[in-house]
Short mmCIF file of C-alpha atoms in Angstrom, two decimals:
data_model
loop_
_atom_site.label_atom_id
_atom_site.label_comp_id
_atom_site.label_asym_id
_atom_site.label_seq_id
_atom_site.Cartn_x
_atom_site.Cartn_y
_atom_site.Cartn_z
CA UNK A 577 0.00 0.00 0.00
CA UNK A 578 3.03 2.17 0.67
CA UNK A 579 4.64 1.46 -2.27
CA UNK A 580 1.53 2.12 -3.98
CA UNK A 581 0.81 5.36 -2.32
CA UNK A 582 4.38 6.48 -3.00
CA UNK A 583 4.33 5.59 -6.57
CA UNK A 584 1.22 7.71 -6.78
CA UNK A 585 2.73 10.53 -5.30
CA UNK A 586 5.73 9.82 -7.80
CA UNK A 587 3.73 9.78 -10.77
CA UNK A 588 2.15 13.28 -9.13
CA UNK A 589 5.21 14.85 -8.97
CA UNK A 590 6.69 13.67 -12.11
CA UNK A 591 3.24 14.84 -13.94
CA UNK A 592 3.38 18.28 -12.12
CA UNK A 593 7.36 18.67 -13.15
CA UNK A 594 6.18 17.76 -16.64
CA UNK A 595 3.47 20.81 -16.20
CA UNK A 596 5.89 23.43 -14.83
CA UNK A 597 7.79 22.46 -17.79
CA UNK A 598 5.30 23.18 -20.45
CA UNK A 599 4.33 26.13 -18.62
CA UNK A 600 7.76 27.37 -18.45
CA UNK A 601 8.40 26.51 -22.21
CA UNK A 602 5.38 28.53 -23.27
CA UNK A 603 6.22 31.54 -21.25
CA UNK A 604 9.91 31.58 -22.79
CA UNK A 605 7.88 31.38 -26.18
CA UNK A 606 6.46 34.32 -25.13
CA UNK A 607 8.72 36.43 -24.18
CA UNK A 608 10.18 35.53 -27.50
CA UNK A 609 7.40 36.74 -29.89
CA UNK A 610 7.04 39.45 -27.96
CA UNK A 611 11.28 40.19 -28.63
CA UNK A 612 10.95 39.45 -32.30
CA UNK A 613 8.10 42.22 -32.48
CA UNK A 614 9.94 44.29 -31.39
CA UNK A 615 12.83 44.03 -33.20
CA UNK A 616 10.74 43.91 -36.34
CA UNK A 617 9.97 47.52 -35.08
CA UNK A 618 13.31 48.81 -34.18
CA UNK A 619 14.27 47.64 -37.78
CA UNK A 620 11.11 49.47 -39.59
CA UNK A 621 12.02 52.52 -37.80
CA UNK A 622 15.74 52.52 -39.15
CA UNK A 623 14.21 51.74 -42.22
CA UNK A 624 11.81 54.54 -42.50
CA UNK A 625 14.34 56.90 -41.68
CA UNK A 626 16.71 55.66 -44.51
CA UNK A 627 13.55 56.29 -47.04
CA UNK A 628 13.49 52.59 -47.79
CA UNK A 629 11.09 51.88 -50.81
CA UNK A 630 10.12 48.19 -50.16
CA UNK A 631 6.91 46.63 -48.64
CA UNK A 632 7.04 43.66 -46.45
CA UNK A 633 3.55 41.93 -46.75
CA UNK A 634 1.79 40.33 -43.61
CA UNK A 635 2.79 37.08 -44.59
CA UNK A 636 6.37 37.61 -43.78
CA UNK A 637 5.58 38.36 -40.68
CA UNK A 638 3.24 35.00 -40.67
CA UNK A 639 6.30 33.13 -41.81
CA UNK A 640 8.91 34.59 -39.35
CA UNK A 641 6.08 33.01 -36.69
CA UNK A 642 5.82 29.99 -38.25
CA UNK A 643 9.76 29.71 -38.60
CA UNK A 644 9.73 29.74 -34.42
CA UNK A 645 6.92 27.38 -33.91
CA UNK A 646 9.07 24.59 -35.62
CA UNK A 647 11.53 24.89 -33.59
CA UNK A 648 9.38 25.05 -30.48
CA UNK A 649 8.43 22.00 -28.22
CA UNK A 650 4.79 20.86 -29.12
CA UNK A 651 3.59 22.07 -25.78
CA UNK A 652 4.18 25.36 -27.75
CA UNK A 653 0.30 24.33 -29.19
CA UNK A 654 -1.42 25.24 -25.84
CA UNK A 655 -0.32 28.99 -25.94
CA UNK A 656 -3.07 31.37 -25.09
CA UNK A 657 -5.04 32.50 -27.76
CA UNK A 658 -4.82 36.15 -26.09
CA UNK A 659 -0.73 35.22 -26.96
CA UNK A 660 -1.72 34.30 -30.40
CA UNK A 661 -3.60 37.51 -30.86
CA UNK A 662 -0.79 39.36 -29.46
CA UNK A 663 1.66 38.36 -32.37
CA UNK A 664 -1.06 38.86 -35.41
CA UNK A 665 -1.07 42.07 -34.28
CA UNK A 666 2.14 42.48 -33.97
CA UNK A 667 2.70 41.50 -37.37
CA UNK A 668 -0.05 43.61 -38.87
CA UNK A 669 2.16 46.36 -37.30
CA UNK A 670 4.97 45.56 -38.80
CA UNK A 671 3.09 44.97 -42.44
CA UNK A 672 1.68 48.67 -41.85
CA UNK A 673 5.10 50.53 -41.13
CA UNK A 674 6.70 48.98 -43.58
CA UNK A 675 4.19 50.33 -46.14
CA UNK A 676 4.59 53.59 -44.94
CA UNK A 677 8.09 53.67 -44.94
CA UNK A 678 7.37 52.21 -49.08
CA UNK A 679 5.39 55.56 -49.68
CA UNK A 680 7.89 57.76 -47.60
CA UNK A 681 10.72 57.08 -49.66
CA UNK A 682 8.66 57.20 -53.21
CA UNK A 683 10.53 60.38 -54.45
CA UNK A 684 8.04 63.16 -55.44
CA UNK A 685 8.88 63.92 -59.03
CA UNK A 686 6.64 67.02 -58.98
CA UNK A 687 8.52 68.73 -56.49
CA UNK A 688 10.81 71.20 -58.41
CA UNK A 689 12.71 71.64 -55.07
CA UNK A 690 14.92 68.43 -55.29
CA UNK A 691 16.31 66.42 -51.86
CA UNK A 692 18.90 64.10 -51.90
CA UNK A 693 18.51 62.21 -48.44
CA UNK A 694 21.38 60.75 -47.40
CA UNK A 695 21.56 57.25 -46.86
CA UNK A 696 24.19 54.49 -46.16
CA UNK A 697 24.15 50.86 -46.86
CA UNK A 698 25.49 48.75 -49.52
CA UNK A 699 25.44 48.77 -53.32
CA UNK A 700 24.84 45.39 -55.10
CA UNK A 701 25.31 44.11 -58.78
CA UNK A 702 21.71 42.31 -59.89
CA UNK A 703 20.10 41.32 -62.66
CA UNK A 704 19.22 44.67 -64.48
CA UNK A 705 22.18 46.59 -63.38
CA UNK A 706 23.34 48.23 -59.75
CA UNK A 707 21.10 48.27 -56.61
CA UNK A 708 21.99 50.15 -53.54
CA UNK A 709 20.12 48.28 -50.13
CA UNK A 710 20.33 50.59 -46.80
CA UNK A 711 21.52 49.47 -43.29
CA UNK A 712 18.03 47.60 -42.99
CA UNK A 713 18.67 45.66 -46.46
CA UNK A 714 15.72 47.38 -47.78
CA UNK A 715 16.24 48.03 -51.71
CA UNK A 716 16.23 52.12 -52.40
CA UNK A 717 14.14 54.22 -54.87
CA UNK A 718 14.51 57.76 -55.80
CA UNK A 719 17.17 60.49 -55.49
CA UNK A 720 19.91 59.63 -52.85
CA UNK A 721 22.77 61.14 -51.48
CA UNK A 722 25.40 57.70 -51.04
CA UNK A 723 29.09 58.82 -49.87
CA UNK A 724 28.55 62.91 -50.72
CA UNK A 725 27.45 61.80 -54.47
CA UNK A 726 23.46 61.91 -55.54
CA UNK A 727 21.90 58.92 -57.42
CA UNK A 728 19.37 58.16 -58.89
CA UNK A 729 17.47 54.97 -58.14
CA UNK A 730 14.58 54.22 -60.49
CA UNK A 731 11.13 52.75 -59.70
CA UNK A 732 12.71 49.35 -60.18
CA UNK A 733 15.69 50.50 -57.48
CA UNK A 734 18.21 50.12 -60.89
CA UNK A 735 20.70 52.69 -60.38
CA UNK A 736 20.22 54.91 -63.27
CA UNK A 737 22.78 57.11 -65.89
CA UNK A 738 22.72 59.17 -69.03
CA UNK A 739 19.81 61.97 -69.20
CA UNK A 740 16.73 61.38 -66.53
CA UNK A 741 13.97 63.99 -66.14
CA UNK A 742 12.97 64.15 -62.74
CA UNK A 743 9.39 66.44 -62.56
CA UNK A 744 10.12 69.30 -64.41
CA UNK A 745 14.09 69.36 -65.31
CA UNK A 746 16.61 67.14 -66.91
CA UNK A 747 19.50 65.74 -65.20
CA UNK A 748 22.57 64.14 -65.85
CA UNK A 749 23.94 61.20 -64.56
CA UNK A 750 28.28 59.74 -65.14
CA UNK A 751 28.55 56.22 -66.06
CA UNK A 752 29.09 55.30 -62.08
CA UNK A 753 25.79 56.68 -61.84
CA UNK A 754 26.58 59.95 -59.91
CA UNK A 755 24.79 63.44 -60.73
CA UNK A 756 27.21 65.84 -62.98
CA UNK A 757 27.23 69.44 -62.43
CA UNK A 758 28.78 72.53 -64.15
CA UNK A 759 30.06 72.11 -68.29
CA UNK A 760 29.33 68.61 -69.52
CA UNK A 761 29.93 67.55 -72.86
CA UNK A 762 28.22 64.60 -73.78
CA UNK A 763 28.93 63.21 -77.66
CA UNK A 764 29.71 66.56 -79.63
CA UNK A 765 27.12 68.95 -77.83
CA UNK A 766 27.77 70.90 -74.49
CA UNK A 767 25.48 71.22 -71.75
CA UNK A 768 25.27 73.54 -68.34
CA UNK A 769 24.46 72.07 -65.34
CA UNK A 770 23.78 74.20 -62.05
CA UNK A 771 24.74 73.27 -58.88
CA UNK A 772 21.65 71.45 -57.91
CA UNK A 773 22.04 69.16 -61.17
CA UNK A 774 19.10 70.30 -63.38
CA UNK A 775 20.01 71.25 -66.91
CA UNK A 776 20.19 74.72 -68.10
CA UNK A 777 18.04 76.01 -70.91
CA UNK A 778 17.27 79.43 -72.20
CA UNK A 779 19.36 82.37 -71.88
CA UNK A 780 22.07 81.48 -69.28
CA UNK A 781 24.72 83.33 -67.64
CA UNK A 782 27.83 81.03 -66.62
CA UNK A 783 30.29 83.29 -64.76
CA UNK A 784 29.15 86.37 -66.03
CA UNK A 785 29.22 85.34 -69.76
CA UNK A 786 25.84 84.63 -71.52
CA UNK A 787 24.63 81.71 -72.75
CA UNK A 788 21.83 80.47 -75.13
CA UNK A 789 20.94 76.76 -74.26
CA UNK A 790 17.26 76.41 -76.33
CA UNK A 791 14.28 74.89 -74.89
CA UNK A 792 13.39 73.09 -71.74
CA UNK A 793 13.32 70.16 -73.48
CA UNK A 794 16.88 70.62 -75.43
CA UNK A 795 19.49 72.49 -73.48
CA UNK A 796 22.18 72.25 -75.80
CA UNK A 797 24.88 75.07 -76.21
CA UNK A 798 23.99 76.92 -78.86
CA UNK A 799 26.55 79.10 -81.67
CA UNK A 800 25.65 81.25 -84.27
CA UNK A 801 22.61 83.70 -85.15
CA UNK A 802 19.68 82.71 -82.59
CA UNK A 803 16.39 85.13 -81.79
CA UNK A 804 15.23 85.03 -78.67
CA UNK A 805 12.07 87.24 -77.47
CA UNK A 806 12.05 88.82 -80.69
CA UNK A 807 15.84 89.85 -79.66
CA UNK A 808 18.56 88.88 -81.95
CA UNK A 809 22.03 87.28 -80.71
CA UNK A 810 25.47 85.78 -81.36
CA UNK A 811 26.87 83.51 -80.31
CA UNK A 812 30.35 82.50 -80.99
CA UNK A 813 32.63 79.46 -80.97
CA UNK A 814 32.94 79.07 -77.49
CA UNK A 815 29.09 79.50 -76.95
CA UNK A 816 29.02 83.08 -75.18
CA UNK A 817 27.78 85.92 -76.57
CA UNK A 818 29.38 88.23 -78.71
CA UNK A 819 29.56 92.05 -76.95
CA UNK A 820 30.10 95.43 -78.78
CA UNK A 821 31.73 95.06 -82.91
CA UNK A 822 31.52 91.88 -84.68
CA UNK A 823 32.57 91.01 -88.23
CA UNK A 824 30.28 87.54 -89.03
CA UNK A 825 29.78 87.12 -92.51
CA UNK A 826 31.27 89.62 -94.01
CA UNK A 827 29.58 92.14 -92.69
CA UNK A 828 29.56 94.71 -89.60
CA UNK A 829 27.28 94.28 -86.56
CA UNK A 830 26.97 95.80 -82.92
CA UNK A 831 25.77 93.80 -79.95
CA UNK A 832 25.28 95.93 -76.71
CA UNK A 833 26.36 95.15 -72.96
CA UNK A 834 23.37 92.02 -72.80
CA UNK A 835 24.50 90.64 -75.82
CA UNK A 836 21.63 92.38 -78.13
CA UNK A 837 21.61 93.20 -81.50
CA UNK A 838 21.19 96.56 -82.64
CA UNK A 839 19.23 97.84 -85.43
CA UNK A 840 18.45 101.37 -86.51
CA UNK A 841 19.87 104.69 -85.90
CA UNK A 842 22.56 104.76 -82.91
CA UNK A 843 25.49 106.87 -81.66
CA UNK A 844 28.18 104.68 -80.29
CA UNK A 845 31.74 106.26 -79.14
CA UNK A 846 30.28 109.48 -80.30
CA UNK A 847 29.44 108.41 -83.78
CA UNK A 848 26.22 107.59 -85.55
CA UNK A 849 25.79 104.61 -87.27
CA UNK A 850 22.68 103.10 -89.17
CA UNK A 851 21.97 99.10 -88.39
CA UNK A 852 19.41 98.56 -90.60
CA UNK A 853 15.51 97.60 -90.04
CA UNK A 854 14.31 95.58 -87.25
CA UNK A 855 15.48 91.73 -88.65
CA UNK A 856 18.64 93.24 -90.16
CA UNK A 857 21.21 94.45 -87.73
CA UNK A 858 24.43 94.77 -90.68
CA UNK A 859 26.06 98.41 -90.35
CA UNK A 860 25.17 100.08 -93.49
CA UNK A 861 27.35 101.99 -95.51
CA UNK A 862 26.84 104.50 -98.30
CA UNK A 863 23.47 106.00 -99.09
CA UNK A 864 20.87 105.37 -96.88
CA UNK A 865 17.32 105.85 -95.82
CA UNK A 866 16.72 107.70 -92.42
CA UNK A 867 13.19 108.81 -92.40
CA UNK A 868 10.27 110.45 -94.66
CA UNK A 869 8.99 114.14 -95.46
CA UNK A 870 5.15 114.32 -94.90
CA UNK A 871 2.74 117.04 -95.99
CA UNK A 872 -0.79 117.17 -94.94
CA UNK A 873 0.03 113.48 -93.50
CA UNK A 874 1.09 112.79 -96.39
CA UNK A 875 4.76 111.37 -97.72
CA UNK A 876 6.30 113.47 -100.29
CA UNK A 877 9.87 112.31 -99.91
CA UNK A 878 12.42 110.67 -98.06
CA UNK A 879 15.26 111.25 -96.00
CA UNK A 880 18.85 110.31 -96.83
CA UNK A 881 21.89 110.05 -94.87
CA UNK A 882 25.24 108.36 -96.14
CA UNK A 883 27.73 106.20 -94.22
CA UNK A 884 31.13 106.05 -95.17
CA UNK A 885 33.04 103.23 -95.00
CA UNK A 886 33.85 102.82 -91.56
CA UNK A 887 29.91 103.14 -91.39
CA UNK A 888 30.41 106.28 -89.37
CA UNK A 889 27.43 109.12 -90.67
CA UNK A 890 28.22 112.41 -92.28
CA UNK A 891 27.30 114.89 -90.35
CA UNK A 892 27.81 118.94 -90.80
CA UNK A 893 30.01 117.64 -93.73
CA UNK A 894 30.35 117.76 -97.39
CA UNK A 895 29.92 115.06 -99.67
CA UNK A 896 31.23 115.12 -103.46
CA UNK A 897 29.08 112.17 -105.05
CA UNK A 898 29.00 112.01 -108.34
CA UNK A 899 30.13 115.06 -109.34
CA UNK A 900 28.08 117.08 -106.93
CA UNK A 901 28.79 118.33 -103.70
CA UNK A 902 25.84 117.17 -100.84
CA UNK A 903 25.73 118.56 -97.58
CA UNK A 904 24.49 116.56 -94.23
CA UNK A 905 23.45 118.13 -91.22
CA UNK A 906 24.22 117.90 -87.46
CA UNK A 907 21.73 114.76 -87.25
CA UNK A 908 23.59 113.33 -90.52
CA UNK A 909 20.33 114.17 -92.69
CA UNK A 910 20.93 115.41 -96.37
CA UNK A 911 20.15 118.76 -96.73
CA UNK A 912 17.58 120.22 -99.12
CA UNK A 913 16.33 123.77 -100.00
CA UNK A 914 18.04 127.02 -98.46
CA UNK A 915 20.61 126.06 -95.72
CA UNK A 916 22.96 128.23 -93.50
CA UNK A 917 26.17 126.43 -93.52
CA UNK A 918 29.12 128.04 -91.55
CA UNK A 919 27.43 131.72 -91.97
CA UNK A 920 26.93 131.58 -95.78
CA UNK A 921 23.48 130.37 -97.95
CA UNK A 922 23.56 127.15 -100.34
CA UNK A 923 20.63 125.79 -102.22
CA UNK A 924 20.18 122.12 -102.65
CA UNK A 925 17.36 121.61 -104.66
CA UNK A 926 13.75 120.34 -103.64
CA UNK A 927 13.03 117.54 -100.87
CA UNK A 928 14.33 114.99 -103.85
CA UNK A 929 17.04 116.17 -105.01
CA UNK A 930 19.99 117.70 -102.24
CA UNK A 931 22.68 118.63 -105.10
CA UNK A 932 24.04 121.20 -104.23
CA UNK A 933 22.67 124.36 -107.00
CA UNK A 934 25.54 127.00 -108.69
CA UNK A 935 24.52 129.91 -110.53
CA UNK A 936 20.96 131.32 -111.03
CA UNK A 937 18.46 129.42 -109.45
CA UNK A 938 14.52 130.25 -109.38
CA UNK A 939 13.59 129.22 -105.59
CA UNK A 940 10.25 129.76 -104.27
CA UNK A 941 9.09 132.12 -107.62
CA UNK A 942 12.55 134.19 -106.84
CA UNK A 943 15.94 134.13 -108.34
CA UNK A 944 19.02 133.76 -106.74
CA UNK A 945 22.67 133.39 -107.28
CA UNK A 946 24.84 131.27 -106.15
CA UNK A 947 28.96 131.19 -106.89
CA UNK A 948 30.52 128.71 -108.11
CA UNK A 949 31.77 126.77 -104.74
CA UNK A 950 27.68 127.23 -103.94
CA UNK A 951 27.29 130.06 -101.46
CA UNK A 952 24.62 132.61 -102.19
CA UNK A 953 26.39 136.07 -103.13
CA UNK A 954 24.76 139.26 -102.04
CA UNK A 955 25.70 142.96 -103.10
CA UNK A 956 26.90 144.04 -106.04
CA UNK A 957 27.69 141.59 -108.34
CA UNK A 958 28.44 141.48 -111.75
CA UNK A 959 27.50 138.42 -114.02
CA UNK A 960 28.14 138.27 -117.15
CA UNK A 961 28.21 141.83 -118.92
CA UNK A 962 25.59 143.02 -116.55
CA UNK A 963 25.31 144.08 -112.66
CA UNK A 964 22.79 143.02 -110.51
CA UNK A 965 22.37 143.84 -106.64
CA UNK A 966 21.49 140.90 -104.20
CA UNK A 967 20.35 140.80 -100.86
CA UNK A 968 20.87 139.60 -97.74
CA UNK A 969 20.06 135.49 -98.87
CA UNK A 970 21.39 135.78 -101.94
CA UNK A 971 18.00 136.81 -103.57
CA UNK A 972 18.07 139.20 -106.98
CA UNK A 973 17.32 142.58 -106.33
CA UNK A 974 14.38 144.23 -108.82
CA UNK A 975 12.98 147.48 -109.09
CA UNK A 976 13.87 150.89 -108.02
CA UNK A 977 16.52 150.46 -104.85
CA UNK A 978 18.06 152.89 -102.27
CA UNK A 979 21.17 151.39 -101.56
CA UNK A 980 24.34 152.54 -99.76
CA UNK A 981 22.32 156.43 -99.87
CA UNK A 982 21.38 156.05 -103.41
CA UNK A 983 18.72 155.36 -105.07
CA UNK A 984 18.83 152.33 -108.78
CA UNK A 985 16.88 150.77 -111.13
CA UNK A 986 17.14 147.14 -111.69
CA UNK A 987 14.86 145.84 -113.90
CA UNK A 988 12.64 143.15 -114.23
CA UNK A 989 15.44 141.04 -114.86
CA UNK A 990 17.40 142.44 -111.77
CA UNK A 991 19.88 143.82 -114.25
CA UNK A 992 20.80 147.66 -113.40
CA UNK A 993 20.23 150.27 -115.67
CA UNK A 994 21.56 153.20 -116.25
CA UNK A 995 19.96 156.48 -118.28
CA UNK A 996 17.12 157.44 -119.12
CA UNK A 997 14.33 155.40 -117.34
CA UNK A 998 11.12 155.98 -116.94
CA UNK A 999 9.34 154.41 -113.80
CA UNK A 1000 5.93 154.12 -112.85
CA UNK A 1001 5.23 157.16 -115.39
CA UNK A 1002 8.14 158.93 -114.12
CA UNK A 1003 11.05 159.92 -115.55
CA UNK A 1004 14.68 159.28 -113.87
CA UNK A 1005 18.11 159.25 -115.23
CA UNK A 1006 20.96 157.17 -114.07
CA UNK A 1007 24.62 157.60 -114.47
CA UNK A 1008 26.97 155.30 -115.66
CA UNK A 1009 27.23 153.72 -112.47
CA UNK A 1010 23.60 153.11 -111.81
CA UNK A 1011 22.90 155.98 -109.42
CA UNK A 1012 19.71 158.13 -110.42
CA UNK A 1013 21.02 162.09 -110.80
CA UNK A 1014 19.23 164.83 -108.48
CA UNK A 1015 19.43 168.71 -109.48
CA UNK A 1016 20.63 170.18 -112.58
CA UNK A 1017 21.81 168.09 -115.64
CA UNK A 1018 22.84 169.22 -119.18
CA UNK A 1019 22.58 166.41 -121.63
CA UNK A 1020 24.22 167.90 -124.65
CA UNK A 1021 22.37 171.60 -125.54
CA UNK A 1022 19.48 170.61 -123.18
CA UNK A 1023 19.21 171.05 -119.39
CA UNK A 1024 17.15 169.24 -116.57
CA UNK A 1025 16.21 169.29 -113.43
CA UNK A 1026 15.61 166.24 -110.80
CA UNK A 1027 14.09 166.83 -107.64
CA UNK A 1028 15.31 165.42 -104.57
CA UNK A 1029 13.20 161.94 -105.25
CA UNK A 1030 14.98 161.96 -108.58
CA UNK A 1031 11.88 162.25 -110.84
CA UNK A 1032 11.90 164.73 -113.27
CA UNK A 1033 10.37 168.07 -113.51
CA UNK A 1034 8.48 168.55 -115.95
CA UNK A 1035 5.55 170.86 -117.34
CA UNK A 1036 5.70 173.38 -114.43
CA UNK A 1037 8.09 176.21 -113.78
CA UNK A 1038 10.02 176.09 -110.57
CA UNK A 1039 11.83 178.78 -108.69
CA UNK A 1040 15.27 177.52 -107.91
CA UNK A 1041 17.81 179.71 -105.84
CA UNK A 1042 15.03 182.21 -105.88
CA UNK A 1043 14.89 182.29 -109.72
CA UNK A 1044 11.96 180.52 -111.61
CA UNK A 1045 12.26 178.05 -114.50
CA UNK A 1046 10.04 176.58 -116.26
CA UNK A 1047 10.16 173.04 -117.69
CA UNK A 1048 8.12 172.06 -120.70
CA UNK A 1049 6.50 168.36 -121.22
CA UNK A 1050 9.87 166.62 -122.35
CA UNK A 1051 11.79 168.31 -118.81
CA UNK A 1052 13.88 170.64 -120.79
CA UNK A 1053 14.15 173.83 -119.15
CA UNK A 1054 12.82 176.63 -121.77
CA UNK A 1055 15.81 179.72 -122.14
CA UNK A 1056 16.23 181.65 -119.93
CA UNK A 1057 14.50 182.33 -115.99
CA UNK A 1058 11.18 184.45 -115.16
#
């Protein structure tokens, strides 16, 4: 009966050992799901903070489980159920964070305002090309900054080279796969770069020369004739452009501090120059239009100008052209009609003509005269066999004329006469050098008398130094005094 009772109590204690056991086994199983959880999390935290692209799907976490529960003892089967719950939702956890971390480091191509996170780990050759894995092992997508140098990672984590567009912009990436910056010439064409990687385009200035790159879409260095905004520019071998005098093409154009070309009228070092219309730009030489004459709104002619060779205007200078002399003004505009040049009258024609005029010339319904080097003369002149008096401009003198105290007749033909004249139905008579006589004249057997307006007297008698004569209808005083 003892023996009996004591193998009872044997079999007791050996069946209560064997449930301390399993009790013991299943709380060490605990306490080890509950460590795995949690370094699942430390790991997804690392992860997320290293941008890591990849998704890890419940089922890993499932798996990881079932990985442990084959190595457990089979007592392991009478866990809890409030255990089991404990770990699914641990491993939903785990599923979740990783997905964020997925969309935190999907790289936002929209965002013109590029980041380069940096991010250690290690790069690995795979089917497709190079992969670069972070401390966590999770595969990498998007723009990264690995060891000071940016990458780009594609959706499918390939490390990427050549030309990418990343939202708006191009880039460049070297053969290693790092992001180029500054001058890059890639086959025959040159490209700019800025410091943040993205491709220049446009008008570009690259240490403080100008550069043309073309569109958004091309950014090549550009050479040669380009218009951009309706603004013309050069560009030479080396890509920048020209500034100031350039020969291209045989012929003469000016670009100004921005690298613009001029066109029309401009004054540059103190000279005026003509650059042609709008889409022309070459210095002009020779003669040239410079504007219009209007009447009534109305063009009747234009304006010339000439350019030497050195494409330099004439202004307040002569011109022989042709075998006539041309005169330009202060604003390098031929001159036409009457001009004052240096104190003395020329004449150069109507508003089509600008020759300069010599001799007698009919302007505005009067005549003129004008020497042989072209100034107007004024005073007495004579031309030809014949004197003529001319005023102040030059302009022929006609009629009867008190000049210098005396009084002449010049008639309709400006000429001046001399002898008997009669004017206006008076009589005068003017000596051989054109000056009408006053007082007594004797004119072979025959005396006269002039008053002091040099007419005549005649058919009166008039008492002279207190004697009177009389004076028949020809003037000629009748013998002898009253």
């Amino acid at each position: 009966m003892l023996k009996e009772s004591q193998g009872n109590g044997m079999a007791q204690i050996k069946k209560l050992r064997h449930h301390l056991l399993v009790m013991a086994t299943c709380l060490a199983m605990m306490l080890a799901s509950s460590c795995f959880v949690a370094s699942a999390t430390d790991e997804d935290v690392s992860a997320n903070g290293a941008a890591n692209n990849e998704a890890v799907s419940t089922e890993e976490s499932t798996d990881a489980a079932s990985s442990q529960n084959e190595d457990a003892t089979e007592s392991r089967q009478v866990a809890s159920s409030a255990d089991s719950a404990v770990t699914a939702q641990a491993a939903d956890n785990k599923a979740t964070d990783r997905a964020a971390q997925a969309r935190a480091a999907t790289y936002d191509v929209s965002d013109d305002e590029l980041s380069a996170p940096a991010v250690s780990g290690t790069w690995k050759s795979e089917s497709g090309g190079w992969r670069f894995y972070n401390s966590a092992g999770v595969m990498q997508k998007g723009l990264f900054t690995i060891d000071g140098k940016k990458y780009y990672l594609g959706p499918d984590g390939i490390m990427k080279t050549g030309w990418q567009q990343i939202g708006s912009h191009y880039y460049y990436f070297g053969s290693d796969g790092s992001m180029r910056t500054g001058w890059l010439s890639a086959g025959s064409t040159w490209y700019y770069l800025h410091s943040d990687g993205s491709m220049a385009y446009g008008l570009e200035e690259v240490e403080k020369l100008l550069y043309f790159f073309g569109a958004s879409n091309d950014g090549a260095m550009k050479t040669g004739w380009h218009k951009v905004s309706d603004a013309y520019y050069y560009f030479g071998s080396s890509g920048a452009a020209v500034k100031g005098w350039q020969k291209i093409g045989g012929y003469w154009y000016y670009f100004d501090k921005m690298g613009v070309m001029l066109t029309g009228n401009h004054v540059l070092d103190g000279k005026s120059y003509y650059l042609g219309a709008a889409n022309d730009g070459a210095m002009k030489t020779g003669w040239q239009i410079v504007g219009a004459v209007y009447e009534s709104n109305k063009k009747i002619a234009d304006r010339w100008g000439y350019y030497g060779a050195d494409g330099a205007a004439l202004e307040n200078n002569w011109l022989k052209y042709g075998g006539y002399w041309y005169h330009f003004d202060e604003d390098g505009v031929m001159q036409t009609d009457v001009a004052e040049i240096d104190g003395k009258y020329y004449y150069f024609g109507t508003e089509n003509d600008g020759r300069m005029k010599t001799g007698w010339q009919k302007i505005d319904n009067t005549w003129a005269y004008l020497g042989a080097d072209g100034a107007a003369r004024t005073g007495w002149q004579k031309i030809g066999s014949y004197w003529y008096y001319l005023g102040e401009y030059g302009e022929m003198e006609t009629d009867l004329r008190n000049i210098d105290g005396g009084l002449y007749y010049l008639g309709g033909d400006g000429a001046m006469r001399t002898g008997w004249q009669q004017v206006s139905g008076d009589w005068y008579y003017f000596n051989a050098s054109g000056a009408a006589v006053s007082g007594w004249l004797q004119l072979g057997s025959y005396w006269y008398y002039f008053g002091e307006d040099h007419k005549m007297v005649k058919n009166t008698i008039k008492e002279l130094d207190g004697k009177k004569y009389a004076f028949n209808s020809d003037g000629v005083m009748l013998s002898g005094y009253l």
